[in-house]
Tab-separated table of N, CA and C in Angstrom:
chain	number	residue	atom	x	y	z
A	23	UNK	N	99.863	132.286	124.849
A	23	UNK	CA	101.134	131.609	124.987
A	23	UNK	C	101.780	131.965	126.335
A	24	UNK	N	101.543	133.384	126.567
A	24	UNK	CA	102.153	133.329	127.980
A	24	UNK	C	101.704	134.858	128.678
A	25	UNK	N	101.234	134.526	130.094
A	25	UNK	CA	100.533	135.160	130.834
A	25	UNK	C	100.640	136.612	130.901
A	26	UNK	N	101.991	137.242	130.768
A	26	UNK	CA	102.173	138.422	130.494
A	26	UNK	C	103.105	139.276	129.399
A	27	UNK	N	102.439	140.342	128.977
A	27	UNK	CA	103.041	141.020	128.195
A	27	UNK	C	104.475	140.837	127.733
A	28	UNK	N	105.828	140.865	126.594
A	28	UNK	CA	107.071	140.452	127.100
A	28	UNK	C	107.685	140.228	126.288
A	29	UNK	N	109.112	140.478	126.118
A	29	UNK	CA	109.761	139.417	125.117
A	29	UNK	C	110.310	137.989	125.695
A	30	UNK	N	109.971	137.451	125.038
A	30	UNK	CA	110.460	136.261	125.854
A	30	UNK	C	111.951	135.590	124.990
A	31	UNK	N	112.502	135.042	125.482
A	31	UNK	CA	113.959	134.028	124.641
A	31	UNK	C	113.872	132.643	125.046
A	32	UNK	N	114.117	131.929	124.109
A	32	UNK	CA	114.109	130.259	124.403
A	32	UNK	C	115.796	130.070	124.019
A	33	UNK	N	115.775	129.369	125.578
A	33	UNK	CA	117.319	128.880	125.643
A	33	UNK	C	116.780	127.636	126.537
A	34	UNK	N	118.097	126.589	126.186
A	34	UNK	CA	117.751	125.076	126.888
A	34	UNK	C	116.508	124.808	127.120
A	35	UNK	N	115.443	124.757	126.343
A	35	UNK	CA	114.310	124.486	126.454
A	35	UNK	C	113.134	125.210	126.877
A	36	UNK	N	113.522	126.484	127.253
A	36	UNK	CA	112.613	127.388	128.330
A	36	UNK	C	112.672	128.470	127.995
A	37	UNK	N	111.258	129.143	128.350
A	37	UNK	CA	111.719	131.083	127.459
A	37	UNK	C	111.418	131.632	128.962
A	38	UNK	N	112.518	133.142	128.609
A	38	UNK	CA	112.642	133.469	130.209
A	38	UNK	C	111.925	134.888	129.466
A	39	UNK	N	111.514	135.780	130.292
A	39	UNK	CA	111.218	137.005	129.906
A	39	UNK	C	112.074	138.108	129.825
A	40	UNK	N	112.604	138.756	129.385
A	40	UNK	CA	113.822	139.709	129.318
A	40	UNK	C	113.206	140.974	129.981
A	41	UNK	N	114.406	141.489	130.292
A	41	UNK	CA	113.545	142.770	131.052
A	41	UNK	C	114.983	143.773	130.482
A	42	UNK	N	114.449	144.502	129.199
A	42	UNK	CA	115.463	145.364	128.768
A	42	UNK	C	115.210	146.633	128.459
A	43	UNK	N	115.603	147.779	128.169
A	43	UNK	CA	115.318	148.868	127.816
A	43	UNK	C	114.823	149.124	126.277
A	44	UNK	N	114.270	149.364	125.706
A	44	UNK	CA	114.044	149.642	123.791
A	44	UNK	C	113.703	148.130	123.303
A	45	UNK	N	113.476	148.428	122.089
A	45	UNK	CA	113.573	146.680	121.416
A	45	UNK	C	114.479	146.016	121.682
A	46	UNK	N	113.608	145.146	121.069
A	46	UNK	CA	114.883	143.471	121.644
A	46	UNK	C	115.619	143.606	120.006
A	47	UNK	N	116.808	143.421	120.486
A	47	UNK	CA	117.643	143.714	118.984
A	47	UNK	C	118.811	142.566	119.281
A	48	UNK	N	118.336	141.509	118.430
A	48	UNK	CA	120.145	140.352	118.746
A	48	UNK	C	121.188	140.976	118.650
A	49	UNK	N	121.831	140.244	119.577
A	49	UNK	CA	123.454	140.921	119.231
A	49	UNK	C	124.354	139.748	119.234
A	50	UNK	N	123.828	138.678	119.623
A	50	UNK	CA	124.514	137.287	119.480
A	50	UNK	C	124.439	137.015	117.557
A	51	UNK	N	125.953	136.437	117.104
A	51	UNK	CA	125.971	135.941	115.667
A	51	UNK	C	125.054	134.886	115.205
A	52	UNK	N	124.405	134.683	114.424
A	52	UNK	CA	123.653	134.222	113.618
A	52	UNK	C	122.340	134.608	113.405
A	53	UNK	N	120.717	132.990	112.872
A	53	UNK	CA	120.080	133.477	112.760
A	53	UNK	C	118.867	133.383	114.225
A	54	UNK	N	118.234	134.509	113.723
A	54	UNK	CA	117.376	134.953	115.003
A	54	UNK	C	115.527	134.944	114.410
A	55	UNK	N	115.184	133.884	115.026
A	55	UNK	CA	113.968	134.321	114.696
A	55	UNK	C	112.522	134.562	115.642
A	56	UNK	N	112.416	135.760	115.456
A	56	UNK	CA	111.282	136.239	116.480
A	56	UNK	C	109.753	136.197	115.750
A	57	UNK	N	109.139	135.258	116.648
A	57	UNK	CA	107.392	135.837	116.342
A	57	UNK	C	107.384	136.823	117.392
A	58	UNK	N	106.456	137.675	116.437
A	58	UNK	CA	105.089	138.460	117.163
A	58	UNK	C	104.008	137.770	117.200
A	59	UNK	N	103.122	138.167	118.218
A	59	UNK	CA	101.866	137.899	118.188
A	59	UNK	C	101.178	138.655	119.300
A	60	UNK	N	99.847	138.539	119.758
A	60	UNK	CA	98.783	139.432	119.717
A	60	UNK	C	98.229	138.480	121.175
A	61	UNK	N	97.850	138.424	121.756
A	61	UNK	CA	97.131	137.811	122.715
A	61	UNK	C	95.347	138.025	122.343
A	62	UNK	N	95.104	138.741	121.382
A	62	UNK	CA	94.011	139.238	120.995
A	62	UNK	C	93.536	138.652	119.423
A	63	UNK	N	94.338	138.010	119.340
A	63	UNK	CA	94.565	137.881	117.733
A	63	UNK	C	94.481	136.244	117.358
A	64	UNK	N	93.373	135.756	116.686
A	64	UNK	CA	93.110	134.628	116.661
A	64	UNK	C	93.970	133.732	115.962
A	65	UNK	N	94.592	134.406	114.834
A	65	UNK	CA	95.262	133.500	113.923
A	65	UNK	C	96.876	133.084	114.784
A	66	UNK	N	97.652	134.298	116.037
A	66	UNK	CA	98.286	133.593	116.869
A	66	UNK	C	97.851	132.595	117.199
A	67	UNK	N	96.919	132.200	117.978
A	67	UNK	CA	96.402	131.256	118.863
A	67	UNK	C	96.456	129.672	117.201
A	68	UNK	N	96.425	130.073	116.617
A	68	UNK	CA	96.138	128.809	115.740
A	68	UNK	C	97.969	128.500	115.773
A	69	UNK	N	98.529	129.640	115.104
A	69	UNK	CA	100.392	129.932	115.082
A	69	UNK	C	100.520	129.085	115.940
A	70	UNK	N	100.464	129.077	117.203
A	70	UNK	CA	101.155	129.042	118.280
A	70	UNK	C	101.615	127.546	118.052
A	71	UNK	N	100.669	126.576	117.524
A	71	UNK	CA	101.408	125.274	117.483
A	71	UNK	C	101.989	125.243	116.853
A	72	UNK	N	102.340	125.396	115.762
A	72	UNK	CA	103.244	125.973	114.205
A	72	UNK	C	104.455	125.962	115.213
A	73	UNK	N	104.412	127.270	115.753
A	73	UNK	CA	105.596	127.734	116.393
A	73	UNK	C	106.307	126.470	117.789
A	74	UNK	N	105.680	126.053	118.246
A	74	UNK	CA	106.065	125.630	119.414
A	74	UNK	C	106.546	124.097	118.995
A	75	UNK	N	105.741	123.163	117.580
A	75	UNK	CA	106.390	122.306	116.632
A	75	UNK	C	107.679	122.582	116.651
A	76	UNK	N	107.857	123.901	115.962
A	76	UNK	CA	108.825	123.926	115.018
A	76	UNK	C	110.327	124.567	115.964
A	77	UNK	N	109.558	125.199	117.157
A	77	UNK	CA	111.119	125.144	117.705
A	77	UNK	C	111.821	123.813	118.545
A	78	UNK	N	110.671	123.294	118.994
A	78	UNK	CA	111.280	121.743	119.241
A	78	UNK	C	111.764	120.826	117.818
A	79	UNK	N	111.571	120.927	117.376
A	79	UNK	CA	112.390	120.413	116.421
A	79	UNK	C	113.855	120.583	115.771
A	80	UNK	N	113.522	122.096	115.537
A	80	UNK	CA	114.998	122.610	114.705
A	80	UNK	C	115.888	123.373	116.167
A	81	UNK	N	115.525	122.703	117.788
A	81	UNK	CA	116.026	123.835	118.763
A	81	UNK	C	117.519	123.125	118.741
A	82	UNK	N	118.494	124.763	118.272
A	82	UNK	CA	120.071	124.222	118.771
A	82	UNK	C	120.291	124.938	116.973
A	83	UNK	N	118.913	125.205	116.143
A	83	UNK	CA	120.167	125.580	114.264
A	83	UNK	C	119.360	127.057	114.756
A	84	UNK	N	118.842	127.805	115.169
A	84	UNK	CA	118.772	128.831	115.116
A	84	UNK	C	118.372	129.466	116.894
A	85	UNK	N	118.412	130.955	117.057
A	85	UNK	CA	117.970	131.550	117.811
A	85	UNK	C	116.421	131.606	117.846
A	86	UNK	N	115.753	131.513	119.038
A	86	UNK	CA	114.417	132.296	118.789
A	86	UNK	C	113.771	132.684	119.966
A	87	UNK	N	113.115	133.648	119.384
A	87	UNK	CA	112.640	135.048	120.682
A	87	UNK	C	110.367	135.220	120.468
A	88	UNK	N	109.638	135.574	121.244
A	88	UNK	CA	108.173	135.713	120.652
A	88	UNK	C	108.653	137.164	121.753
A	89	UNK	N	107.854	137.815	121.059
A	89	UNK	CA	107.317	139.128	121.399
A	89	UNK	C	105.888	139.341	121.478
A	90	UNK	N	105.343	139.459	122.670
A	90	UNK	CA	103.801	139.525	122.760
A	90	UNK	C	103.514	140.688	123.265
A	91	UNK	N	102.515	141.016	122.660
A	91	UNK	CA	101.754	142.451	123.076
A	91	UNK	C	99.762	141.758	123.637
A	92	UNK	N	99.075	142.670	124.001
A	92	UNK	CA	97.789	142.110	123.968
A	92	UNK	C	96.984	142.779	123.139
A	93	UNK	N	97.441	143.801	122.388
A	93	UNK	CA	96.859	144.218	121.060
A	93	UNK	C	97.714	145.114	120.092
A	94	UNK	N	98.789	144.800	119.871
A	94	UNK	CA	100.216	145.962	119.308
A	94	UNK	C	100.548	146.533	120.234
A	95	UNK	N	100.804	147.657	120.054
A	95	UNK	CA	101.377	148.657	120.701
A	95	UNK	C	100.599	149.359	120.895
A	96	UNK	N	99.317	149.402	120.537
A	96	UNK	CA	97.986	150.199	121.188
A	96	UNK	C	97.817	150.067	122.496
A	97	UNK	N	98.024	148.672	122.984
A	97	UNK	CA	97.879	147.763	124.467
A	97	UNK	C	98.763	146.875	124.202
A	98	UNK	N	99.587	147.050	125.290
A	98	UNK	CA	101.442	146.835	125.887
A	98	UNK	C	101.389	146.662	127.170
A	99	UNK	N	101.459	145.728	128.010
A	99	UNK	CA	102.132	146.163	129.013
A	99	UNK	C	103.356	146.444	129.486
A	100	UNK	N	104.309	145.991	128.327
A	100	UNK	CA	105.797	145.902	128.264
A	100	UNK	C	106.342	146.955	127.407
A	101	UNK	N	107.175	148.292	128.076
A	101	UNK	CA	107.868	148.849	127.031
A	101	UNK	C	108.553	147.950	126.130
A	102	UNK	N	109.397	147.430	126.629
A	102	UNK	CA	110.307	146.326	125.596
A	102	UNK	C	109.193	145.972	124.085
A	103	UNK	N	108.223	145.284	124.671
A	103	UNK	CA	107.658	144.243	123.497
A	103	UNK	C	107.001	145.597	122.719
A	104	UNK	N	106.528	146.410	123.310
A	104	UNK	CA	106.195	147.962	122.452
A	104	UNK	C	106.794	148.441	121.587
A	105	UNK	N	108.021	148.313	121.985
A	105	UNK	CA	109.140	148.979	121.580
A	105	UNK	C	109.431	148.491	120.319
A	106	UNK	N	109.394	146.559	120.424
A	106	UNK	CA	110.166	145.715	119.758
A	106	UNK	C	108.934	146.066	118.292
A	107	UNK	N	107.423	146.029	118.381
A	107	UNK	CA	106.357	146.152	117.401
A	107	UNK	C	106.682	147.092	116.850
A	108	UNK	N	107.099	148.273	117.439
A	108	UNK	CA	107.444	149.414	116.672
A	108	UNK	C	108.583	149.321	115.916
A	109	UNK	N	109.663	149.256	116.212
A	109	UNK	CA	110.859	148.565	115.871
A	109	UNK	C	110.844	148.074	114.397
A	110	UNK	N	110.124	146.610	114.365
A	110	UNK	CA	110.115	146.079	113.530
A	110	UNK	C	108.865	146.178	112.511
A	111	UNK	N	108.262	147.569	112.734
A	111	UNK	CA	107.323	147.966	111.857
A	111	UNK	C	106.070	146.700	111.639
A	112	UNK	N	105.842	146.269	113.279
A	112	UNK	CA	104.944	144.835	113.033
A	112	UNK	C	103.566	145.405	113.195
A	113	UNK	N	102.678	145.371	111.901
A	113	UNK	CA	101.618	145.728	112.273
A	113	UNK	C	100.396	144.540	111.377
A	114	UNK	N	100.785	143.121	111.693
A	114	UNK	CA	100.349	142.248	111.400
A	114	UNK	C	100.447	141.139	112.190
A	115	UNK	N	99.801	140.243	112.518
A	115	UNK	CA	99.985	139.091	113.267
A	115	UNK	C	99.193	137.535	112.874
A	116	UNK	N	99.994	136.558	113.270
A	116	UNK	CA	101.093	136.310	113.451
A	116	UNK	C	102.253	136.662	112.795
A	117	UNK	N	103.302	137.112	112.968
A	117	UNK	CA	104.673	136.837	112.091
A	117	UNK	C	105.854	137.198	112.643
A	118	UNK	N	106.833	136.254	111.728
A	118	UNK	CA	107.955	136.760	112.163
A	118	UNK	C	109.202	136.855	111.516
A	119	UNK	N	109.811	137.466	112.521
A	119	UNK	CA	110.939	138.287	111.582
A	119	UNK	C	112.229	137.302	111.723
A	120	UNK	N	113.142	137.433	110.235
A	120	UNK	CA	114.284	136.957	110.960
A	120	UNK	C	115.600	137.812	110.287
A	121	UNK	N	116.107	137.963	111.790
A	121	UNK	CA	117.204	138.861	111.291
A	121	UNK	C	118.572	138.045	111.814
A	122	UNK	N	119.619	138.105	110.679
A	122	UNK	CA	120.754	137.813	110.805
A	122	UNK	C	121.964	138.829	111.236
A	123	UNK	N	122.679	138.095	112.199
A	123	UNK	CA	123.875	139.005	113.014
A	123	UNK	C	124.882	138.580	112.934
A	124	UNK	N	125.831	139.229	112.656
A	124	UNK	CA	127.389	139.368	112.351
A	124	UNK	C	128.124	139.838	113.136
A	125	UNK	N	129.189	139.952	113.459
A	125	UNK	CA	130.180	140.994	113.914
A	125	UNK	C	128.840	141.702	115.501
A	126	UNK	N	127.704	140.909	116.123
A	126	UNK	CA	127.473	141.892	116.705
A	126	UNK	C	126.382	142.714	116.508
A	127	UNK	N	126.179	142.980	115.395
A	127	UNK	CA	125.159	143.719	114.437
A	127	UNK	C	123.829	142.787	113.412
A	128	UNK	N	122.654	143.171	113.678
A	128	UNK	CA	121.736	142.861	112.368
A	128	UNK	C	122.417	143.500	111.212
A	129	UNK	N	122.421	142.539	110.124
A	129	UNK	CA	122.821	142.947	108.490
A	129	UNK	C	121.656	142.677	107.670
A	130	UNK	N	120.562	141.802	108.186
A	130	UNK	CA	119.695	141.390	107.485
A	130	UNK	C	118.229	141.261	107.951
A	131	UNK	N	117.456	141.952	107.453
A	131	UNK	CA	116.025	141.287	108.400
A	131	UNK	C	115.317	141.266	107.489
A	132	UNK	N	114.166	139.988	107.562
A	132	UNK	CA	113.055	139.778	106.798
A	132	UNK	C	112.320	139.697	107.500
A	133	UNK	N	110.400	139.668	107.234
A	133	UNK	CA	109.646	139.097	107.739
A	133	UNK	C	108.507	139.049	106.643
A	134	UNK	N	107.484	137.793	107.194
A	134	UNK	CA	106.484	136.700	106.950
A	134	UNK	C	105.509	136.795	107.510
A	135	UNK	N	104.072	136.634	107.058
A	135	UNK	CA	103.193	136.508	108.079
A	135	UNK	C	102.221	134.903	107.383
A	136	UNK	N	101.285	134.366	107.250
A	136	UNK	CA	100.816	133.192	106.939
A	136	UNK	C	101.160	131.934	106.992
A	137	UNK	N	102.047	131.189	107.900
A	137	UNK	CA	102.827	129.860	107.879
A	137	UNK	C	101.965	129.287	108.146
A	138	UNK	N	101.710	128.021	107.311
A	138	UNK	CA	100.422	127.280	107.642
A	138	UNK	C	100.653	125.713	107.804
A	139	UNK	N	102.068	125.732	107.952
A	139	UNK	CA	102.733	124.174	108.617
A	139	UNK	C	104.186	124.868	109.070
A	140	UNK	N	105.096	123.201	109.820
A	140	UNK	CA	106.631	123.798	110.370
A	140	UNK	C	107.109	124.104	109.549
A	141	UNK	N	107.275	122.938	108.050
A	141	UNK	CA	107.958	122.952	106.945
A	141	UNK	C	108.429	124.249	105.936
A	142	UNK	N	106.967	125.149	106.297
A	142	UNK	CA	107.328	126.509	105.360
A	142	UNK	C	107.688	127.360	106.391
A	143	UNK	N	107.689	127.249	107.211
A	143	UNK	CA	108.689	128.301	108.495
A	143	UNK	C	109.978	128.000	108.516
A	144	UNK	N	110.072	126.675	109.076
A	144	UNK	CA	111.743	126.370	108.823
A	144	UNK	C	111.842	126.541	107.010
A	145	UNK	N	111.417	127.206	106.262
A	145	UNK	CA	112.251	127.008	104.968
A	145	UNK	C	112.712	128.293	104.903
A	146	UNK	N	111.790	129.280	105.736
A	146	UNK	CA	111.833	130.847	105.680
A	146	UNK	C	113.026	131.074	106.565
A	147	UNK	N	113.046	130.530	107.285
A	147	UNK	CA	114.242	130.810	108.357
A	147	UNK	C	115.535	130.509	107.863
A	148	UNK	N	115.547	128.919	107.709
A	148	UNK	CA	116.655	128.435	107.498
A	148	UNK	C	117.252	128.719	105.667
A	149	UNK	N	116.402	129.152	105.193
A	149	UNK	CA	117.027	129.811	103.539
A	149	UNK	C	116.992	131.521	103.766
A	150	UNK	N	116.879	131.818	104.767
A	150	UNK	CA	117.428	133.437	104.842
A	150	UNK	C	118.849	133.781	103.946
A	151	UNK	N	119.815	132.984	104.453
A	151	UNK	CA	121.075	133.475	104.132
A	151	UNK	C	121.241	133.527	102.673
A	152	UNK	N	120.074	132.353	101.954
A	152	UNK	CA	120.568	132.526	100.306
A	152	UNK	C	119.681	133.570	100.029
A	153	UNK	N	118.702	134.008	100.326
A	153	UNK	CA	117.690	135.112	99.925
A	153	UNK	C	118.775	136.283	99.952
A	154	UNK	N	119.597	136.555	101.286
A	154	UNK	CA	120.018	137.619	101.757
A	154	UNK	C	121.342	137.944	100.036
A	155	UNK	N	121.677	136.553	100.066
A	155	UNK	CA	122.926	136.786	99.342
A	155	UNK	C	122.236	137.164	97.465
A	156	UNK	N	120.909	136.766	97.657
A	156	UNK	CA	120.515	137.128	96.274
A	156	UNK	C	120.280	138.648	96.188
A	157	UNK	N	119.828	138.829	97.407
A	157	UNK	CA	119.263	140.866	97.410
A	157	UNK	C	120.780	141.239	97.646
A	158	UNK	N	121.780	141.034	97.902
A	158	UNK	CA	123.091	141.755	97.854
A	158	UNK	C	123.331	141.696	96.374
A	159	UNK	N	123.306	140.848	95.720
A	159	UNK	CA	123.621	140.308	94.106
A	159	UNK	C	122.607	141.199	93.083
A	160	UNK	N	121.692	141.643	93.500
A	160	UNK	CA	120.571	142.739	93.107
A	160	UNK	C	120.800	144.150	93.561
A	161	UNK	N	121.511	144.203	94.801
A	161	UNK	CA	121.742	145.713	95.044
A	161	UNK	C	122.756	146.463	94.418
């Protein structure tokens, strides 16, 4: 998906590479959804249209970020995207996480790995908030 190591962010159509210290952690309100993936890792390479569908479609109802490594955090060239695998305890690929922000802060994070059309990604994403409000109703 893209030539070097990185987190990348898609805004107005285009993902820029961030160049930050530690994981990439939203701090903008709402939802955020980041793939991982693997440059090494075949079932990305299948993802990748999944993903690239599905943010042209739903781009403008949610945030979204890919975090690439070229084999985890074993092989990184990016502290950041190292950081971010560790972070989010990603030791599977493709998947991704989505975490919701408030006030500033993540309150919520899930993650997924197997999407095998847009339809069940955008359902994972965009029904976060009732999942979230059922595990509060359980806690």
């Amino acid at each position: 998906m893209f030539e070097v190591d990185g987190v990348y962010v898609y805004r107005d159509g285009v993902y820029s590479r961030l160049s930050i210290d530690g994981p990439y952690v939203p701090e903008v309100d709402g939802v955020h959804a980041i793939y991982f993936r693997n440059v090494r890792c075949p079932g990305c390479k299948a993802f990748d249209s999944i993903w690239r569908d599905f943010v042209e479609r739903y781009r403008g109802r949610a945030f979204y970020a890919v975090v690439q490594c070229t084999n985890f955090f074993a092989e990184c060239s990016d502290v950041a995207a190292l950081d971010s695998f560790i972070f989010y305890l990603v030791f599977e690929t493709p998947q991704v996480v989505v975490v919701v922000v408030e006030n500033g802060m993540p309150i919520y994070i899930e993650r997924e790995v197997g999407f095998t059309c847009v339809d069940s990604l955008a359902d994972f994403v965009f029904n976060v908030r009732e999942r979230m409000a059922r595990a509060a109703e359980t806690a």
